[in-house]
């Protein structure tokens, strides 16, 4: 397999609004990121993925862009951006920008022009349709609730918005739209950025018949078959690749809702014709249900293993995987798959990290994950800021599908705001995030979960992540080895091997709060194997049957060359 830097990198995602506030306005900013560059260097990451920093009215925290070549005022200026880029590059850290081009803000000049008249040269930059039988053009529901169409009285037509009403979808059928997007991307590449994370890129091509979808529990039709991995998406990405991406040395990762393995092999083909890798959602959606993600279900380990194993094996040598548990759209993993009690938070956070980072693909760490940050005890609905969560609360409770008290608990468990509370830097007021009033509440546990304490303590979650990142640089088997799942039906243990030439890893993870045992397979002789990393022990001779403590993780190494 061809070796490239983006296969060998570890990416750290920054959600700028919640990372570090340098000027006391309660909102994180670019100078704050620059100040923390040494922290990131110490952690050992190679690449930063920056969630959007562009001008935006913030209906969806920057995922609604009104100027792709300007910086959001709260975050600073273009000079601040350049300084941050320079500070990163000085430390050999690359910067990947979020590219949000399925939609813009309704305050983007293109949309303001577009909505002004049917004859505007910008009219076809967006998707406009006449009413059907006095109602919306079709029955699609938007991802943030309600219809995906909004009526605009100025021209007596509807426009499509797959997300909020302030996020109108761009019309990728229009070559002029594609040209504008590619020119803008080129402008950023010329500036020296190192790649793009492409927001909902699997949704840019819509079935031009715009058919009604199958009615779902929400009362709206399912847009999935007509929007996700639509008819021309690969053509568009190949065009983007030829015109922009192939001219630079970039990391590209596409966020691909509803992607299948077969589609993934096209998006992230190792022939380099489209993107380097994609984010798939299958393992994160395993606890979804009739009311979308709003429930308290636990993911079954056997299903998790089956799903991740499928992605590991089927993409091997054909396409590249990205590995993640967390991002700005997911609740905290230690509260979801681990155990965030005082007793087990640290070991279970380390176990989850081990399980993911020893797999094949490029790992992504979301800010605070390296500290084992947890979900947030939101006291009331007023503390939530996320448009998706707030809309969902009203939609599901007003329709009577979910009782208010239940929905509030589901929000506390699954809301994206769990990931968006401020980064916990130290035990001073507001966790050292700001000297002002934070835009969203700080998790009260910052007094014992914070970066200062963990950087100073050798056995912290922070140092464990640091070790995992280092190991990736030392052993090619972690990067390029094949993957094999053992014990697929075991409900408690996640065990797999990685193999590359003479090198082999055995990864054993206990996902429970009970002690377990694992009998070593016959080709793993205790006297021939070494513990590479573990979350309880740093040095522990293997025994024919390995006893595992609650949430214990061990990685054994063997080489056939003695
Ligand atoms: C996916 C992003 O990750 C999410 O945060 C955002 O709300 C939607 N796309 C819309 O841009």
PDB file of C-alpha atoms and ligand atoms in Angstrom, residues 15 49 60 63-64 98 100 103 144 163 167 197 199-200 255 281 327-329 386-388 416 420, ligand 1:
ATOM      1  CA  UNK A  15     -14.532  23.656  17.496  1.00  0.00           C
ATOM      2  CA  UNK A  49      -9.327  20.187  11.495  1.00  0.00           C
ATOM      3  CA  UNK A  60     -25.862  26.733  13.062  1.00  0.00           C
ATOM      4  CA  UNK A  63     -22.102  25.946   9.362  1.00  0.00           C
ATOM      5  CA  UNK A  64     -24.154  28.703   7.729  1.00  0.00           C
ATOM      6  CA  UNK A  98     -14.106  22.878   7.050  1.00  0.00           C
ATOM      7  CA  UNK A 100     -19.429  23.823   3.843  1.00  0.00           C
ATOM      8  CA  UNK A 103     -25.512  25.124   1.467  1.00  0.00           C
ATOM      9  CA  UNK A 144     -33.348  20.001  11.607  1.00  0.00           C
ATOM     10  CA  UNK A 163     -30.796  21.888   7.239  1.00  0.00           C
ATOM     11  CA  UNK A 167     -29.170  27.274   5.212  1.00  0.00           C
ATOM     12  CA  UNK A 197     -13.110  18.389   5.705  1.00  0.00           C
ATOM     13  CA  UNK A 199     -19.465  19.033   5.274  1.00  0.00           C
ATOM     14  CA  UNK A 200     -22.316  16.684   4.173  1.00  0.00           C
ATOM     15  CA  UNK A 255     -18.624  13.727   5.671  1.00  0.00           C
ATOM     16  CA  UNK A 281     -21.932   7.062  10.395  1.00  0.00           C
ATOM     17  CA  UNK A 327     -16.879  15.190  16.951  1.00  0.00           C
ATOM     18  CA  UNK A 328     -18.934  18.356  17.417  1.00  0.00           C
ATOM     19  CA  UNK A 329     -22.115  16.467  16.480  1.00  0.00           C
ATOM     20  CA  UNK A 386     -27.929  23.806  19.498  1.00  0.00           C
ATOM     21  CA  UNK A 387     -30.577  24.447  16.850  1.00  0.00           C
ATOM     22  CA  UNK A 388     -30.988  20.733  16.104  1.00  0.00           C
ATOM     23  CA  UNK A 416     -24.591  17.855  20.198  1.00  0.00           C
ATOM     24  CA  UNK A 420     -19.742  21.937  22.569  1.00  0.00           C
TER      25      UNK A 420
HETATM   26  C1  LIG B   1     -22.826  18.533   9.413  1.00  0.00           C
HETATM   27  C2  LIG B   1     -22.101  19.291  10.471  1.00  0.00           C
HETATM   28  O1  LIG B   1     -21.137  18.467  11.069  1.00  0.00           O
HETATM   29  C3  LIG B   1     -23.138  19.817  11.425  1.00  0.00           C
HETATM   30  O2  LIG B   1     -22.586  20.369  12.581  1.00  0.00           O
HETATM   31  C4  LIG B   1     -23.983  20.815  10.685  1.00  0.00           C
HETATM   32  O3  LIG B   1     -25.030  21.232  11.515  1.00  0.00           O
HETATM   33  C5  LIG B   1     -24.566  20.224   9.405  1.00  0.00           C
HETATM   34  N1  LIG B   1     -23.630  19.447   8.672  1.00  0.00           N
HETATM   35  C6  LIG B   1     -25.051  21.322   8.497  1.00  0.00           C
HETATM   36  O4  LIG B   1     -23.961  22.025   7.958  1.00  0.00           O
END
